[in-house]
Coordinates of C-alpha atoms and ligand atoms in Angstrom, one line a residue:
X878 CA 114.8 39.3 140.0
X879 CA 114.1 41.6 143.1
X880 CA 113.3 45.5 142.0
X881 CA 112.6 48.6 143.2
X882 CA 111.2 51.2 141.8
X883 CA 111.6 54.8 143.3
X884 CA 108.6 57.1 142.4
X885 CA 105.5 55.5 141.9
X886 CA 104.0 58.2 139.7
X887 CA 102.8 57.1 135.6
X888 CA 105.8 56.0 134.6
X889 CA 106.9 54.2 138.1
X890 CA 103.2 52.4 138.7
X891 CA 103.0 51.1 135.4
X892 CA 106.6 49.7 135.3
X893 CA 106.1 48.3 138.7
X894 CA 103.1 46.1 138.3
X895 CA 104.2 45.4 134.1
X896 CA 107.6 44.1 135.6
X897 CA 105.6 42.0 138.7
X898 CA 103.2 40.7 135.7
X899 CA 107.0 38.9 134.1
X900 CA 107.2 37.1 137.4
X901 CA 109.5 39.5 139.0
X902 CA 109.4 40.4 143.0
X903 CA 108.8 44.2 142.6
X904 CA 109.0 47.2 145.5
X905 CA 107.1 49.8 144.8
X906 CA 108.9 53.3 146.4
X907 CA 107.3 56.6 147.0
X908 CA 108.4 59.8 149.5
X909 CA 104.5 61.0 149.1
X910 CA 103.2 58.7 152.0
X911 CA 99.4 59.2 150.0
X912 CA 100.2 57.7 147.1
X913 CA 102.0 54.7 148.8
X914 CA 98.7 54.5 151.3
X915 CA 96.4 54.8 147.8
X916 CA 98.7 51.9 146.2
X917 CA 99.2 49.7 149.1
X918 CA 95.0 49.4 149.1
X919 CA 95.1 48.8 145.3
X920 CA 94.1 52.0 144.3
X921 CA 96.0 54.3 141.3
X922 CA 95.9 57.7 142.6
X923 CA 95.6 58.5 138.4
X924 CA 93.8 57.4 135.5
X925 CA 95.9 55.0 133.4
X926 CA 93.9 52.4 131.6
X927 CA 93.6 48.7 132.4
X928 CA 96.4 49.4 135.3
X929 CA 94.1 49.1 138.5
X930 CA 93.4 45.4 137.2
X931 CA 97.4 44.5 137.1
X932 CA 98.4 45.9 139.6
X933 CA 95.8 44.7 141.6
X934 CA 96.3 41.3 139.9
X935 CA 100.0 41.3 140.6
X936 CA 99.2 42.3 145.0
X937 CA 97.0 39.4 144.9
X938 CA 100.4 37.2 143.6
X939 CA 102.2 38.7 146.1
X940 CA 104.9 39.9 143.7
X941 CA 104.5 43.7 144.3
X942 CA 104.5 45.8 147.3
X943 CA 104.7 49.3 148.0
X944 CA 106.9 51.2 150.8
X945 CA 108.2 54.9 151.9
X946 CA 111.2 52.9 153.2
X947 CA 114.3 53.4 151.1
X948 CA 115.7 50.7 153.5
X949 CA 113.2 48.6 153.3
X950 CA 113.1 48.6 149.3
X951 CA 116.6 49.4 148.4
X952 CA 118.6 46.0 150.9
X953 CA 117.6 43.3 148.8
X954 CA 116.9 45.0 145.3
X955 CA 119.3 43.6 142.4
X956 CA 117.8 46.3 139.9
X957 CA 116.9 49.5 141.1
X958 CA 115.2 51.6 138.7
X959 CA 114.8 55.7 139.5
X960 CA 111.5 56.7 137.8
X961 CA 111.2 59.9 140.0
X962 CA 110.0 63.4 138.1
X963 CA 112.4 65.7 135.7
X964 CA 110.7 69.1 136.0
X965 CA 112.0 72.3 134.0
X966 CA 113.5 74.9 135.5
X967 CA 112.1 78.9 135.3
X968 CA 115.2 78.4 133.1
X969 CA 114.1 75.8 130.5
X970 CA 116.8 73.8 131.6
X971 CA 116.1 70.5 133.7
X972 CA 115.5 70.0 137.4
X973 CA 117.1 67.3 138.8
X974 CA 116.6 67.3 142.3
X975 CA 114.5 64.6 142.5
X976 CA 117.1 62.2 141.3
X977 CA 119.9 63.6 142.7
X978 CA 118.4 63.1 146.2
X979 CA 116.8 59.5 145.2
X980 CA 120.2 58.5 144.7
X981 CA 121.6 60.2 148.2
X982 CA 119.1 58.3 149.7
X983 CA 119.4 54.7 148.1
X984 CA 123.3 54.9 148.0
X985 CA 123.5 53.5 152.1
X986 CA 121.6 51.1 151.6
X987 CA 122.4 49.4 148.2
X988 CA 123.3 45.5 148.1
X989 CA 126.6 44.0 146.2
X990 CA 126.9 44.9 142.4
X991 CA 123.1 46.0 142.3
X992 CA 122.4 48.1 139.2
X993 CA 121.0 51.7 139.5
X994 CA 118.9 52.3 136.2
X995 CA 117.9 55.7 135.6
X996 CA 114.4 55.7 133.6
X997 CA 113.3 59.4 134.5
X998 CA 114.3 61.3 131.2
X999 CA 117.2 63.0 132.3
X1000 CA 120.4 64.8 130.2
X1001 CA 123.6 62.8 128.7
X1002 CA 126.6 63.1 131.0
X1003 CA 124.1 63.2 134.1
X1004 CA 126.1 60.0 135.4
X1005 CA 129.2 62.1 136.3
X1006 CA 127.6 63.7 138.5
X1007 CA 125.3 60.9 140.2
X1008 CA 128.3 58.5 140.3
X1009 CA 129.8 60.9 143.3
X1010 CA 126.4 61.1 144.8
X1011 CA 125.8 57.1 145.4
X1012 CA 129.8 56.4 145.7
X1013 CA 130.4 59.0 148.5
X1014 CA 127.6 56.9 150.6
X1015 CA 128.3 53.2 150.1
X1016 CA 131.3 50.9 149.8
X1017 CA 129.4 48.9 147.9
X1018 CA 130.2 47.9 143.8
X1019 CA 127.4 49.2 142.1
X1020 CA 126.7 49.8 138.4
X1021 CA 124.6 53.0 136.7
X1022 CA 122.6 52.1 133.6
X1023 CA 120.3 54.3 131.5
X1024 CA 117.3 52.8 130.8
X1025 CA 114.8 55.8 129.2
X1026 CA 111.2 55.2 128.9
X1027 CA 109.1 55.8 125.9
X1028 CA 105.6 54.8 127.2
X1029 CA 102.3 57.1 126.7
X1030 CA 99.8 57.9 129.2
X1031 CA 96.4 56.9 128.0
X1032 CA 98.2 53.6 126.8
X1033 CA 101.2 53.1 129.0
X1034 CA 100.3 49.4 130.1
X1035 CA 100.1 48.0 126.5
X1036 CA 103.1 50.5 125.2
X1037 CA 105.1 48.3 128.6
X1038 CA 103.9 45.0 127.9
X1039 CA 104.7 45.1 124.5
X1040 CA 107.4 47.9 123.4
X1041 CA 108.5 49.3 120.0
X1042 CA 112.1 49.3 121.1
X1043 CA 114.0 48.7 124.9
X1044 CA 116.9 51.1 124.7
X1045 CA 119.6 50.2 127.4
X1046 CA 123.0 52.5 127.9
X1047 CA 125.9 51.0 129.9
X1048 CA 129.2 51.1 129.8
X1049 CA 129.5 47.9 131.6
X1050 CA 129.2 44.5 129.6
X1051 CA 128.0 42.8 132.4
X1052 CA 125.2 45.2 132.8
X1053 CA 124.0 45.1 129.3
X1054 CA 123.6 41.3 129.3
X1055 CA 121.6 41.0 132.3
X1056 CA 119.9 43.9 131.3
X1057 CA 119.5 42.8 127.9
X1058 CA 118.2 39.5 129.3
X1059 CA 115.6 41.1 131.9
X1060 CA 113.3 42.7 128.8
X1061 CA 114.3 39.6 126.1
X1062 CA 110.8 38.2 126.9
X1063 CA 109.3 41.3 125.8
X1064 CA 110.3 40.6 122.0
X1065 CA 111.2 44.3 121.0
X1066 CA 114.3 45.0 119.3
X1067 CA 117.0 46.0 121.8
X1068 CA 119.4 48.9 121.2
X1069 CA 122.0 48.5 123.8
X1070 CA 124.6 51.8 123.6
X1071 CA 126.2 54.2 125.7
X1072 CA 124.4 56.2 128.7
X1073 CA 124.9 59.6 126.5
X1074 CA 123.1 58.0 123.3
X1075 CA 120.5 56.1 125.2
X1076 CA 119.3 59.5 126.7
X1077 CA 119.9 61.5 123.7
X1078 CA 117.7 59.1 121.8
X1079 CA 115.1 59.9 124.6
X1080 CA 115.6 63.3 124.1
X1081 CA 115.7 63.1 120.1
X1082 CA 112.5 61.1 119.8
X1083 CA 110.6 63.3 121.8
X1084 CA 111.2 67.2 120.0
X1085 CA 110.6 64.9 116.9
X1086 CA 107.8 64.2 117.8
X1087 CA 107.0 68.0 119.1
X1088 CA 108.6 69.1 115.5
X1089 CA 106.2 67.1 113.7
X1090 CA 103.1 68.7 115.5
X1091 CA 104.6 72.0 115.3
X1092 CA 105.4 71.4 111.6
X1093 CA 101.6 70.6 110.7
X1094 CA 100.5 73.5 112.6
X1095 CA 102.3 76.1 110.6
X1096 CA 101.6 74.3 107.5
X1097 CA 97.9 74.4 108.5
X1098 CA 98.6 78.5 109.4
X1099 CA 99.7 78.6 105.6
X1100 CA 96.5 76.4 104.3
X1101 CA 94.0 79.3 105.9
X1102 CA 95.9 81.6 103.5
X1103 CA 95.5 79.4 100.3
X1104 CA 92.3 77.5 100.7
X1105 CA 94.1 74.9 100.8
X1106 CA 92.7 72.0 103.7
X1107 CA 94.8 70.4 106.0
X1108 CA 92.9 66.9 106.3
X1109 CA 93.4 66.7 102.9
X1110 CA 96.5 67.5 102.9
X1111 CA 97.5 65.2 105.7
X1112 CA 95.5 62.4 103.5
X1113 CA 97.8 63.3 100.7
X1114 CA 101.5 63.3 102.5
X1115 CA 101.3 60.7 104.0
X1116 CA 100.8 57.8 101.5
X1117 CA 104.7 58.9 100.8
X1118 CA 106.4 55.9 103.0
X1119 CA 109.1 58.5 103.8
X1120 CA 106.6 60.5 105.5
X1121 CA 103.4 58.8 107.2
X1122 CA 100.3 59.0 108.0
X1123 CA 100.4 58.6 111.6
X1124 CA 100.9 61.3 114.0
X1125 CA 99.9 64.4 112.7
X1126 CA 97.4 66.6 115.0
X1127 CA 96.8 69.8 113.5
X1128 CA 95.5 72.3 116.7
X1129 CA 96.5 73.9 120.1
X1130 CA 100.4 72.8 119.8
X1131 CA 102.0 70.1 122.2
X1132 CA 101.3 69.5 125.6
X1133 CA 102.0 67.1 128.5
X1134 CA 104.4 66.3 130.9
X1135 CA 107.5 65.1 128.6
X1136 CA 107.3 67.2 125.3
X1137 CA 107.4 70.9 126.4
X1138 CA 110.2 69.9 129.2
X1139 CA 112.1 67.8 126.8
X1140 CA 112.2 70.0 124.5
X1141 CA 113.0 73.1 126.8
X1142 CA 116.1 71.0 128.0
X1143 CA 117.5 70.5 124.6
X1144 CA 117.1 73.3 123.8
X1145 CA 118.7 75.3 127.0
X1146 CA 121.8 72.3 126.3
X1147 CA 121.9 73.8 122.7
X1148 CA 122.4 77.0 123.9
X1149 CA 124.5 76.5 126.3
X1150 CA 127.0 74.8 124.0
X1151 CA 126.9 77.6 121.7
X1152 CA 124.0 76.4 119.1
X1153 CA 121.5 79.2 119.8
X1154 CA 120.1 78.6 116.1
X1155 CA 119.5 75.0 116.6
X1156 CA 115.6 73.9 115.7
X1157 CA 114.4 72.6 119.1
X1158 CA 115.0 76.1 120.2
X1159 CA 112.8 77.1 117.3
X1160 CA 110.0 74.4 117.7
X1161 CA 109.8 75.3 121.8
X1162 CA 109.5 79.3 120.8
X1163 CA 106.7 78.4 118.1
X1164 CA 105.0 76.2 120.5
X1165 CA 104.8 78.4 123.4
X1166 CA 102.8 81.0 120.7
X1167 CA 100.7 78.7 119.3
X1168 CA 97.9 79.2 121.6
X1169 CA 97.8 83.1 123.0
X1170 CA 98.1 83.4 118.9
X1171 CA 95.5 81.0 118.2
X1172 CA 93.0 83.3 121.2
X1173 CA 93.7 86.3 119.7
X1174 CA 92.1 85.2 116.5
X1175 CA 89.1 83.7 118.2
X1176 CA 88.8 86.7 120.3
X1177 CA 88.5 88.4 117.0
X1178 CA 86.4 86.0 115.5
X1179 CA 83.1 85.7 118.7
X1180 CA 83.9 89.5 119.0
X1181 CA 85.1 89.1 122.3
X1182 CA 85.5 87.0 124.9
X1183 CA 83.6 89.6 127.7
X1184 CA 80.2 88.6 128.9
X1185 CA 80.2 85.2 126.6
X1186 CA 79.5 82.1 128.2
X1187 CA 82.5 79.9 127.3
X1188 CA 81.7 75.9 127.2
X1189 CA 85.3 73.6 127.2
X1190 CA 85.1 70.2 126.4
X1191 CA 88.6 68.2 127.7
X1192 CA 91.0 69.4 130.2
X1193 CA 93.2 66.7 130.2
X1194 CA 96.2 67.0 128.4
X1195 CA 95.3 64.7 126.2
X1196 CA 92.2 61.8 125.7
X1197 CA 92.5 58.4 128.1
X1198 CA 94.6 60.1 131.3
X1199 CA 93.6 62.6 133.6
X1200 CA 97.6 64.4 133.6
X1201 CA 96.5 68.3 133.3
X1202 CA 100.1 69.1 132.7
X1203 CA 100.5 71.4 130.4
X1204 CA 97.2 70.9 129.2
X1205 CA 95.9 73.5 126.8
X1206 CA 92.7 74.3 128.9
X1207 CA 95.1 75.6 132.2
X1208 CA 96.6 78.1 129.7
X1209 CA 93.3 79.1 127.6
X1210 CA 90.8 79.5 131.0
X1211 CA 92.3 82.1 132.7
X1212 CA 92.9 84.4 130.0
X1213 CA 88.9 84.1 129.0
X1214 CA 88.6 84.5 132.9
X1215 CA 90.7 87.5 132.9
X1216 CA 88.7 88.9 130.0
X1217 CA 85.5 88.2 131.7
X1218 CA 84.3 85.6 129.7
X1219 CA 81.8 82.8 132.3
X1220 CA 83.8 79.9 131.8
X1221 CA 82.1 76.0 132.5
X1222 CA 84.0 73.3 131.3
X1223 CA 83.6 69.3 131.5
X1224 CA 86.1 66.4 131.0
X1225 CA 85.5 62.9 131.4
X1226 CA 88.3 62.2 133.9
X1227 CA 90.6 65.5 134.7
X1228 CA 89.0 67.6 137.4
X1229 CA 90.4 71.2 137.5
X1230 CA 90.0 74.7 139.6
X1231 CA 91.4 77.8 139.1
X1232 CA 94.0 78.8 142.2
X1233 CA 91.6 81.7 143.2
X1234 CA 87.6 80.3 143.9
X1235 CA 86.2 81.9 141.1
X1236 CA 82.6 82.4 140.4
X1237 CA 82.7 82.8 136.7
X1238 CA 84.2 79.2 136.5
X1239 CA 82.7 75.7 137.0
X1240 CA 83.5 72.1 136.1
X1241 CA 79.8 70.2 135.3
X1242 CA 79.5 66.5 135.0
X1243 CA 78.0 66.0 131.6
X1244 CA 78.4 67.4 127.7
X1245 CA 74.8 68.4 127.9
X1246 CA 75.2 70.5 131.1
X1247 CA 78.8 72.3 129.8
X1248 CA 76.9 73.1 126.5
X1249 CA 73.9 74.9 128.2
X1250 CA 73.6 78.7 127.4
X1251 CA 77.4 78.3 125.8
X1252 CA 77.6 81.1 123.5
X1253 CA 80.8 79.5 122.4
X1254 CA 82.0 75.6 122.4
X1255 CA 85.3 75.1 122.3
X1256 CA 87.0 71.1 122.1
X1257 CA 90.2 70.9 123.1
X1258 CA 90.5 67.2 123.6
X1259 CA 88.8 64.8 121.0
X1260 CA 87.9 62.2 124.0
X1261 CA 85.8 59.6 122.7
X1262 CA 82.3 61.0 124.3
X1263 CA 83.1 64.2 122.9
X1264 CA 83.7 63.5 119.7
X1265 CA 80.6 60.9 119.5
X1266 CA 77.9 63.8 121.2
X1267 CA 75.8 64.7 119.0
X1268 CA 76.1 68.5 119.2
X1269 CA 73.1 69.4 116.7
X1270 CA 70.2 68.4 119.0
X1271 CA 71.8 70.8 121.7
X1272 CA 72.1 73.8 119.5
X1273 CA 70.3 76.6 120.9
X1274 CA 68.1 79.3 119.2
X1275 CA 70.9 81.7 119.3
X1276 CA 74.4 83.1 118.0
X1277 CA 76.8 80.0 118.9
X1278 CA 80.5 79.3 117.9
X1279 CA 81.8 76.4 117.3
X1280 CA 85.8 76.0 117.8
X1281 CA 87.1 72.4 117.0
X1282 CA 90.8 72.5 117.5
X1283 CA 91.2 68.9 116.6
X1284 CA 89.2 69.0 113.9
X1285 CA 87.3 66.1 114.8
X1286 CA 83.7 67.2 113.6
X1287 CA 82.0 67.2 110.3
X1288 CA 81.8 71.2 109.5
X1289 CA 79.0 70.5 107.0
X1290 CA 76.4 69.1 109.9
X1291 CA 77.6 71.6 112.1
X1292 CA 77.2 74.8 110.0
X1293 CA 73.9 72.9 108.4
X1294 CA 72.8 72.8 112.4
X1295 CA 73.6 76.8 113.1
X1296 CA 76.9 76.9 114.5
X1297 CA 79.6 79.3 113.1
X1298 CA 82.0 76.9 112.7
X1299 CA 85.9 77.1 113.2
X1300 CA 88.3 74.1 112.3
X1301 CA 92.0 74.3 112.1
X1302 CA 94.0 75.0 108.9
X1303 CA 90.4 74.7 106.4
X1304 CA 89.4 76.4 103.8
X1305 CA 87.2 79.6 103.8
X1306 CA 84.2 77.9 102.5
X1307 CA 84.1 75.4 105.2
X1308 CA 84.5 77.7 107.9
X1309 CA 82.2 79.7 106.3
Ligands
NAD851 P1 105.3 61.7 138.2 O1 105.4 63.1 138.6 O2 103.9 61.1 137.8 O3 105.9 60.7 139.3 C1 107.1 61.0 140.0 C2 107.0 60.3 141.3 O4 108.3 60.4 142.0 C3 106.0 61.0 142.3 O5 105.1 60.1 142.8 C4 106.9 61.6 143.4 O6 106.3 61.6 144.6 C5 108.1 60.6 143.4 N1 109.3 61.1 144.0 C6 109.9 62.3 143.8 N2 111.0 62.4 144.5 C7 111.2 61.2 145.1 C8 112.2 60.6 145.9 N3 113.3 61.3 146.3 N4 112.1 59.3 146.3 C9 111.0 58.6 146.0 N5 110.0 59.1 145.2 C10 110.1 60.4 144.7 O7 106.3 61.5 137.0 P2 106.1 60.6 135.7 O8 105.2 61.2 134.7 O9 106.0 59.2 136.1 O10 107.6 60.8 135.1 C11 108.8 60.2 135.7 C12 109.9 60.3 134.7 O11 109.7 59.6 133.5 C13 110.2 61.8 134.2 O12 111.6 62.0 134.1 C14 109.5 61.9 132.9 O13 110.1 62.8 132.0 C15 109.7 60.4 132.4 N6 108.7 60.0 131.4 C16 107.4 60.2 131.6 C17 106.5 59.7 130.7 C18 105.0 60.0 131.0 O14 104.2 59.8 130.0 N7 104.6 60.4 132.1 C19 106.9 59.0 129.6 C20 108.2 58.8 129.4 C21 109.2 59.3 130.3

């Protein structure tokens, strides 16, 4: 099948070169001319695991190219799939510029019944309004599918190649057959539905998922009241099938490019219809607190943040992807800045600067250099490196705070080593 992918950012790249890997002729489509220049020379302008290889591997085949030429990329492509950003709005609601004008500017040049699949995450009912938009520039048949995407940076080629579910929304039968056919190779159940449901079970998946980390967060709020600990709790809920073991993470709240916007958007939806109370609106409000509340008990705890040399391992949003969006440390280092804390920080992958040069900040290249003179360490992302360092032979022969927020380390060594230790949702006699 020829495709084309519009917006060539995680979700787009990874699609483009999985989809090329199936055998299909793929166009990669991108208004920022150095990303296309980056990707036409094999090169991800991001850090996405095992993608450089495919893609690479799939250039070489010569079954995926990359263009800034909607006219080019959009003539002779039978599936067309938008993949361009969803930001929010100072509103919380969503911004969809971006795929309004994706679809201005494929509508002239669209071939015979091609299919327009929207796989940015983008609102149920959206397709009244981008029906208008492609119709009023082409006198071409065309037909609009939904087709949302649930992969996860750090793991997005395997979560492509090999899916826990393809949801497709049409309301054309024609569409949901060859649709249905394009990902049958890919041997994940297939939900075919509406547009509305396939986007509201984008939506729905994702503030579960937020709810779920919100939910352990104020359970672990209630365990530092009743000496209660939340590992063990976690341990404890989830051999009850209803429940789980997987996905809990205890700490800073959620971050990223999809939950806080998702979420937002539901939530402005939900209040615009007149369901204020609704939980998303909730969840997105408890989130948004989690960490200046979570500061202003550290703050207490290392007696302020003034003068202390602040060491913060991970910057990323979360381990395996350099995204910064909404990443805990762009919220958490100016505040310490602002309250004159020395700030160094270190992160396998993300590279970050505050807007303003400024001198009490620096990004070092190793865990031994961030932890040097730190009167307090704070993890924020449990990447792989972190969590291996040993962080007793680098203890210093002075007052030093140790603030895991992923509970990741084992208290025990660390307070055995000198640290003041601080985990998340633990009893007294740990953190003491
Ligand atoms: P991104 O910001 O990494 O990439 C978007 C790309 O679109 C950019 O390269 C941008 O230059 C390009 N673009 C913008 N306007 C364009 C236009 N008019 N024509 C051509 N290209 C254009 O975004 P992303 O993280 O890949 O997310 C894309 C969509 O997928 C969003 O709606 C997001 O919510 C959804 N999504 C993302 C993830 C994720 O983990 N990143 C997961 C599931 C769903």
């Amino acid at each position: 099948m020829n495709i084309t992918i519009i917006g060539t950012g995680f979700v787009g790249t990874v699609s483009a070169a999985v989809y090329a890997s199936k055998g299909h002729s793929v166009i990669g489509l991108d208004i920022d001319p150095k990303k296309i220049k980056s990707l036409k020379k094999g090169q991800v302008p991001f850090y996405e695991p095992k993608l450089e290889q495919l893609l690479i591997k799939q250039q070489k085949a010569g079954r995926l190219t990359f263009t800034s030429s909607y006219k080019k990329a959009i003539s002779s492509a039978e599936l067309i799939i938008v993949a361009v950003g969803t930001p929010s709005k100072k509103s919380g609601a969503i911004d969809l510029t971006y795929v309004k004008k994706s679809c201005q500017d494929l509508a002239p040049y669209l071939k015979d019944k091609a299919i327009v699949a929207i796989k940015s995450t983008v609102p149920p009912g959206i397709f009244s309004t981008i029906k208008p938009i492609i119709k009023n520039k082409t006198d071409k048949t065309f037909y609009l599918a939904a087709l949302p995407e649930f992969l996860k940076e750090g793991t997005a080629v395997n979560d492509t190649l090999h899916p826990d579910r393809i949801v497709i929304g049409a309301d054309n039968k024609i569409v949901l057959e060859t649709l249905g056919k394009f990902f049958k190779s890919y041997e994940a159940p297939i939900v075919k539905t509406t547009p509305e449901s396939a986007q509201m079970i984008k939506y729905s998946a994702n503030a579960y998922l937020a709810t779920r980390i919100t939910f352990i967060n104020q359970i672990a709020d209630l365990c530092e009241h009743n000496n209660a600990n939340i590992n063990d709790v976690i341990r404890g809920i989830g051999y009850d099938q209803r429940i789980g073991d997987h996905y809990w993470y205890p700490g800073l709240g959620y971050g990223g490019s999809c939950f806080p916007k998702d979420v937002k958007e539901l939530g402005a939806f939900a209040k615009k219809v007149g369901e204020a109370k609704n939980l998303v609106r909730l969840i997105n409000q408890l989130n948004e607190e989690r960490i200046p509340r979570l500061l202003k008990k550290y703050e207490t705890l290392v007696n302020g943040w003034e003068g202390k040399t602040v060491a913060i391992l991970g910057l990323s949003f979360k381990p395996h992807t350099n995204d910064t969006r909404e990443a805990p440390a762009l919220k958490i280092i100016p505040t310490l800045l602002k309250k004159g804390a020395k700030v160094k920080t270190y992160d396998p992958k993300a590279r970050w600067q505050p807007e303003n040069k400024n001198q009490q900040y620096r990004q070092v290249p190793t865990i031994k250099q961030v932890v040097k003179n730190a009167d307090i360490i704070m993890i924020l992302i449990e990447w792989p490196e972190i969590i291996k360092f040993n962080f007793n032979q680098t203890k210093l022969n002075k007052k030093q705070y140790f603030l895991d927020t992923r509970n990741q380390f084992n208290s025990k060594k660390l307070i055995k080593a000198g640290y003041i230790y601080q985990g998340i949702g633990l009893p007294e006699k740990i953190t003491n």
